[in-house]
XYZ file of C-alpha atoms in Angstrom:
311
model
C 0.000 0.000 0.000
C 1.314 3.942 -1.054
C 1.907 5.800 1.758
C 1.212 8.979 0.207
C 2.142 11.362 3.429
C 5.641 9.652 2.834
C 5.341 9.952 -0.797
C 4.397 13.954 -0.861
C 6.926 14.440 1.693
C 9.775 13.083 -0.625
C 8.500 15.070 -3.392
C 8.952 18.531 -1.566
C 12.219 17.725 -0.370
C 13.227 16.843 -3.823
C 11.629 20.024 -5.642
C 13.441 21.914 -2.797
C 16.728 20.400 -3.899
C 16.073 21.011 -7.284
C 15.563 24.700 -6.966
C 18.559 25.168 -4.504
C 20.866 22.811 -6.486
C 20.242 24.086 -9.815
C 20.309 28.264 -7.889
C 23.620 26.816 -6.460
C 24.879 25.779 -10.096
C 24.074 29.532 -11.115
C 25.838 31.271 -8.778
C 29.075 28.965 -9.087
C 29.096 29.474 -12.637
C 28.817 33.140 -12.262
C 31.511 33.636 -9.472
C 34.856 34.350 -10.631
C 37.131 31.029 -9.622
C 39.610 32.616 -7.297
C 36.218 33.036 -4.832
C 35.119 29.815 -4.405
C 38.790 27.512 -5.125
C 39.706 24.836 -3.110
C 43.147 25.034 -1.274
C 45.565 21.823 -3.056
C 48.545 23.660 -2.208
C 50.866 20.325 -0.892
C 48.330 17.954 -2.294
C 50.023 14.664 -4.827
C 48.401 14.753 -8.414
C 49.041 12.336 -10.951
C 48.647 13.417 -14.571
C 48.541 10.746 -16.908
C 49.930 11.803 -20.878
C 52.275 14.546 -18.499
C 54.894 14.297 -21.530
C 52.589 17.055 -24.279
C 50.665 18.732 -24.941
C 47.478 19.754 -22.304
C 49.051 17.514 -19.867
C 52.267 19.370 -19.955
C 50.469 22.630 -19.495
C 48.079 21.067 -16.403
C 51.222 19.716 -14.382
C 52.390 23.146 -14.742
C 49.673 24.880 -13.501
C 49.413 22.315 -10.280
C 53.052 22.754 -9.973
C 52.256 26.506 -9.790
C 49.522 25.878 -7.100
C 51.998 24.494 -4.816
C 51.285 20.477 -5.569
C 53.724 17.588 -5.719
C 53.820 16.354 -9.111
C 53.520 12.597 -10.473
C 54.348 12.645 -14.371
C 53.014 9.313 -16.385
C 53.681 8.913 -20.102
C 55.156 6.419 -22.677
C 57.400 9.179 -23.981
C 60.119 9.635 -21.016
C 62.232 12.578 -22.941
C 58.660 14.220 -23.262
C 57.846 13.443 -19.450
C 61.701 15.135 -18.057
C 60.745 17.807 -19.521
C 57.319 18.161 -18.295
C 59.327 17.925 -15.188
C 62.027 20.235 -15.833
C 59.142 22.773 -16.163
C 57.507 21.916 -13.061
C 60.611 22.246 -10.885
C 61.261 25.251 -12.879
C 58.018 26.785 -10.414
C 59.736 25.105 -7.456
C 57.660 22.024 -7.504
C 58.618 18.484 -6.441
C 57.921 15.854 -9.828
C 58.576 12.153 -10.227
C 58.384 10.626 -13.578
C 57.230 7.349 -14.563
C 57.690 5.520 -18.165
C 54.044 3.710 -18.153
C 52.492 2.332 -21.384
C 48.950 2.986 -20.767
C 47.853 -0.256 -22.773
C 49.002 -2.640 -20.194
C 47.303 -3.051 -17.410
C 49.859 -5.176 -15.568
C 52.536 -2.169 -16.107
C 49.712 0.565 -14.715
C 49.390 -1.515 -11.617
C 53.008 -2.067 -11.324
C 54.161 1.404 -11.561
C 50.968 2.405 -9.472
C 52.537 0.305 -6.496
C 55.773 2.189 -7.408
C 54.132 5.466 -6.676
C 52.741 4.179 -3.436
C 56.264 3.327 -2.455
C 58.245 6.426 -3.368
C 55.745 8.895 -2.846
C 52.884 7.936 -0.830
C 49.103 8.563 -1.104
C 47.683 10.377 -4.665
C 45.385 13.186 -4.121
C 44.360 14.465 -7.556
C 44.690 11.718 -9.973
C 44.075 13.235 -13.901
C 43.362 10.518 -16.433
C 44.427 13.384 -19.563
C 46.715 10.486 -21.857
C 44.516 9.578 -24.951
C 45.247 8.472 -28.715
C 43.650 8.720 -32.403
C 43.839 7.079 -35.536
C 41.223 9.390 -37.177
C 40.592 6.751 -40.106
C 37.118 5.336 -41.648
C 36.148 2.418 -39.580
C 36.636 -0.229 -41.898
C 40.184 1.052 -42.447
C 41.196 1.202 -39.058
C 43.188 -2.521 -37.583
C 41.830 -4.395 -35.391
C 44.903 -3.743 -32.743
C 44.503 -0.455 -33.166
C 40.991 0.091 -32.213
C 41.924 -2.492 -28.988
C 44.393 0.310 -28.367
C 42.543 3.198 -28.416
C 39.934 1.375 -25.878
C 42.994 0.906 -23.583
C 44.401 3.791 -23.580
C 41.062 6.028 -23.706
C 38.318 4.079 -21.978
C 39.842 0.978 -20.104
C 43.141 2.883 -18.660
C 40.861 5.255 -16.524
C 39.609 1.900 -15.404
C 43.180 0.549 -13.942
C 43.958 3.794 -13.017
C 40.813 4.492 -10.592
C 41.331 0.956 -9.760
C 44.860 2.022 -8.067
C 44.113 4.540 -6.277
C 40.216 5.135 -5.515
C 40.125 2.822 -2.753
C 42.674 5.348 -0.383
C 40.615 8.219 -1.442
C 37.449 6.429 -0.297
C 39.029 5.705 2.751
C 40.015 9.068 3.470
C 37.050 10.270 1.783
C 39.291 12.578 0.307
C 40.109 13.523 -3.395
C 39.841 14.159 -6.781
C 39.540 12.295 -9.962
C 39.596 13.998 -13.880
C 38.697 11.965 -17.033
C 39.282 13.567 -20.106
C 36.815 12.487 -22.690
C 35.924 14.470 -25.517
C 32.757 16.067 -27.085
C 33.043 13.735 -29.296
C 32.401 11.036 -26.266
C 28.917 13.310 -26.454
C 27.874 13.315 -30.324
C 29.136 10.604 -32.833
C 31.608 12.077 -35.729
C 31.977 11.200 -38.924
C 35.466 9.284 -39.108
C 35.926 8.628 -35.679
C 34.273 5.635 -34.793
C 36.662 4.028 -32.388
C 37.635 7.297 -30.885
C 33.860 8.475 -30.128
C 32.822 4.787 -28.679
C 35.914 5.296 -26.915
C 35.154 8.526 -25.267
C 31.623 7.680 -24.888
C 33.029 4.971 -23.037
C 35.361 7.562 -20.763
C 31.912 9.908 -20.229
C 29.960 6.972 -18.673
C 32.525 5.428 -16.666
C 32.846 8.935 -15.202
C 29.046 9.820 -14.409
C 28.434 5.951 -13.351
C 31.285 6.151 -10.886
C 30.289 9.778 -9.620
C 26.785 8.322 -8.883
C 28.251 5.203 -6.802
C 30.433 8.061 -5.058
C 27.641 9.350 -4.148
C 25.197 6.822 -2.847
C 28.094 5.609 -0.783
C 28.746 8.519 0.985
C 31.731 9.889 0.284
C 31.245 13.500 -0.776
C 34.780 14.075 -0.147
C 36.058 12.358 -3.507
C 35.043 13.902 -6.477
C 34.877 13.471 -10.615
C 35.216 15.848 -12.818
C 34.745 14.825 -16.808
C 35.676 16.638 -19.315
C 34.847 16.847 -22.818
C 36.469 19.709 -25.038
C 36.069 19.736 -28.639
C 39.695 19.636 -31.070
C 42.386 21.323 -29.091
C 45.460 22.639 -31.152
C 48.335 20.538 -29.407
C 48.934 18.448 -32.942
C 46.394 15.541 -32.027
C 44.135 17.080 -34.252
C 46.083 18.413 -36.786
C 44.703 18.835 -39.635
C 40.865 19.055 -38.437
C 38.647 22.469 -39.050
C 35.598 24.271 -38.033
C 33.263 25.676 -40.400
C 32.059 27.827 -37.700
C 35.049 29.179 -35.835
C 33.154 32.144 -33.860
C 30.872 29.414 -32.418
C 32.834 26.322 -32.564
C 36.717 27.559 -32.639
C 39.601 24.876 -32.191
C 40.246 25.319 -28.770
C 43.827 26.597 -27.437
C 45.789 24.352 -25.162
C 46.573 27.066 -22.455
C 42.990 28.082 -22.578
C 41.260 24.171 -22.349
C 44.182 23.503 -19.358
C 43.193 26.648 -17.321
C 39.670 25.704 -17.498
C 40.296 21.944 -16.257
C 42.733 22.752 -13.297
C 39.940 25.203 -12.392
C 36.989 22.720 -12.715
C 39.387 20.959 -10.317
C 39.447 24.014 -7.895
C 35.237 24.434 -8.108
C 34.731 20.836 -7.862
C 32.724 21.261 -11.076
C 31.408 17.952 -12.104
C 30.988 17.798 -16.136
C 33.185 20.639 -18.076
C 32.437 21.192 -21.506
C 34.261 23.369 -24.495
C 33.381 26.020 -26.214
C 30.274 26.600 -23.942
C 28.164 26.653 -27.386
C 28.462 22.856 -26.863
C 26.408 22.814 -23.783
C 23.436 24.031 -25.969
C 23.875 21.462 -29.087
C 23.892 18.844 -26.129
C 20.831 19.928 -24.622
C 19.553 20.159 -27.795
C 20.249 16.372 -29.347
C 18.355 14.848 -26.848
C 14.885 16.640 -28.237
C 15.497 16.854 -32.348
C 14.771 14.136 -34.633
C 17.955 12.151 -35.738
C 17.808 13.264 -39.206
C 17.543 16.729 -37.939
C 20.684 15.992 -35.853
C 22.509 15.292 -39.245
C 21.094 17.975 -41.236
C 22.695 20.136 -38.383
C 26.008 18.346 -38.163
C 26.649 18.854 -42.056
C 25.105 22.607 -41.829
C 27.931 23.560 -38.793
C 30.610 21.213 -40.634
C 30.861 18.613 -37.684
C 30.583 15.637 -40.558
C 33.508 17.025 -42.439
C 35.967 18.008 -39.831
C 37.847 15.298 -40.473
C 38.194 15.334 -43.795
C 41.435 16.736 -43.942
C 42.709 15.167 -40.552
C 46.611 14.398 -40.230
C 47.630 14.128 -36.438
C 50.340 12.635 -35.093
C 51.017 8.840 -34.919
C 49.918 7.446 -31.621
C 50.492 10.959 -30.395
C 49.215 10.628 -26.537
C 48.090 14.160 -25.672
């Protein structure tokens, strides 16, 4: 049998929450950053693709805030200099040669981390690869790779070191996904499913965060559209006063301070927060007719990039 005082007294609680969450979510995005930023000043973070690159310009910017910095990549000349920068700012920085495709060696090096450095506070899952090729041109080993490196390396890596933040109920965890882990695109089938991938693993394990309690860890996902750091070289916009390729020191600054806010889903240009909101009420062929109109379907069409270029 309903209990319907029970009922209609959950429903005004959650319209109340609904009005002060979504008030709350106004004024955060309206306050400048530097009035609502969270201290990490001698906090550990881990960037993962440190060696290029946005990753490169984050552990910089931590490294500025006063952090200790843990530098992952597969390109170790790339990484000591990530590193050279960071102790440039009078950081601390470790760097660790992991190839993001094995799980074994992310566990390994993990235990590594534990050992020389201790507990990981901030732990940014940035590395990520492309072919940009048709799907039925694109190997079979590479479209395992890009699933290991983009979708099932966040995985191993929250694997490693969630369970201290739970028990601490303290810390922070980025996934870089993409807009395309939002919309499909035309010539980047493995790379979208991958990134879809990325964006549910992210919201899924935010939820479980949640109903467990521990509003002391949080996820942050983020999903930028092409970003000039020569991953995307070769893509274009039709529309670059709506839709502009995104700068690397710009898309950075925004994710360490989505970070400092605690902001929960980040997405670039902000136009993209309206063509979201948007797909999930237009008719499919609508969605397409729109796609080709702002050039989304072509941008690949002259794609180049950078051979397993981690960025």
């Amino acid at each position: 049998m309903v209990d319907y005082v029970e009922l209609t007294k959950e429903t005004l609680v959650m319209l109340f929450s609904l009005v002060f969450y979504w008030l709350k979510a106004i004024v955060q995005a309206i306050l400048p950053t530097r009035l609502q930023a969270k201290d990490i000043s001698g906090e550990t973070v881990l960037v993962t693709g440190a060696g290029s690159g946005i990753g490169r310009l984050m552990s910089v910017r931590f490294a500025e805030l006063g952090c200790r910095m843990v530098l992952w990549d597969i390109d170790a000349k790339g990484n000591e200099e990530t590193a050279r920068q960071c102790k440039g700012v009078g950081a601390s920085a470790r760097t660790y040669t992991v190839d993001l495709c094995k799980r074994d060696d992310i566990y390994r090096v993990a235990g590594q981390v534990k050992q020389d450095i201790g507990d990981v506070d901030i732990l940014v899952n940035n590395a990520g690869i492309v072919t940009g090729r048709k799907f039925l041109k694109i190997s079979d080993d590479m479209i395992q790779k890009t699933f290991e490196v983009n979708t099932l390396a966040h995985f191993w890596m929250c694997k490693a070191f969630l369970p201290v933040m739970m028990d601490r109920n303290h810390g922070h965890i980025v996934n870089v996904a993409s807009s395309a882990g939002l919309l499909g695109v035309n010539g980047l089938c493995d790379y979208c499913a991958s990134k879809f991938g990325a964006v549910g693993f992210d919201e899924s394990l935010r939820f479980e965060l949640e109903m467990l309690g521990k509003d002391g860890v949080h996820t942050t996902v983020v999903c930028p559209f092409y970003i000039s750091t020569g991953m995307f070289e070769g893509c274009k916009t039709r529309v670059p006063w709506l839709l502009p390729i995104l700068k690397p020191g710009e898309a950075s600054n925004r994710i360490v301070d989505a970070v400092l806010c605690n902001q929960k889903v980040i997405i670039l240009p902000r136009a993209l927060y309206f063509f979201m909101a948007l797909k999930g009420i237009i008719p499919t062929k609508v969605l397409s007719i729109l796609c080709r109109y702002f050039g989304a379907s072509n941008s690949m069409d002259d794609f180049k990039g950078r051979s397993e270029k981690r960025d």
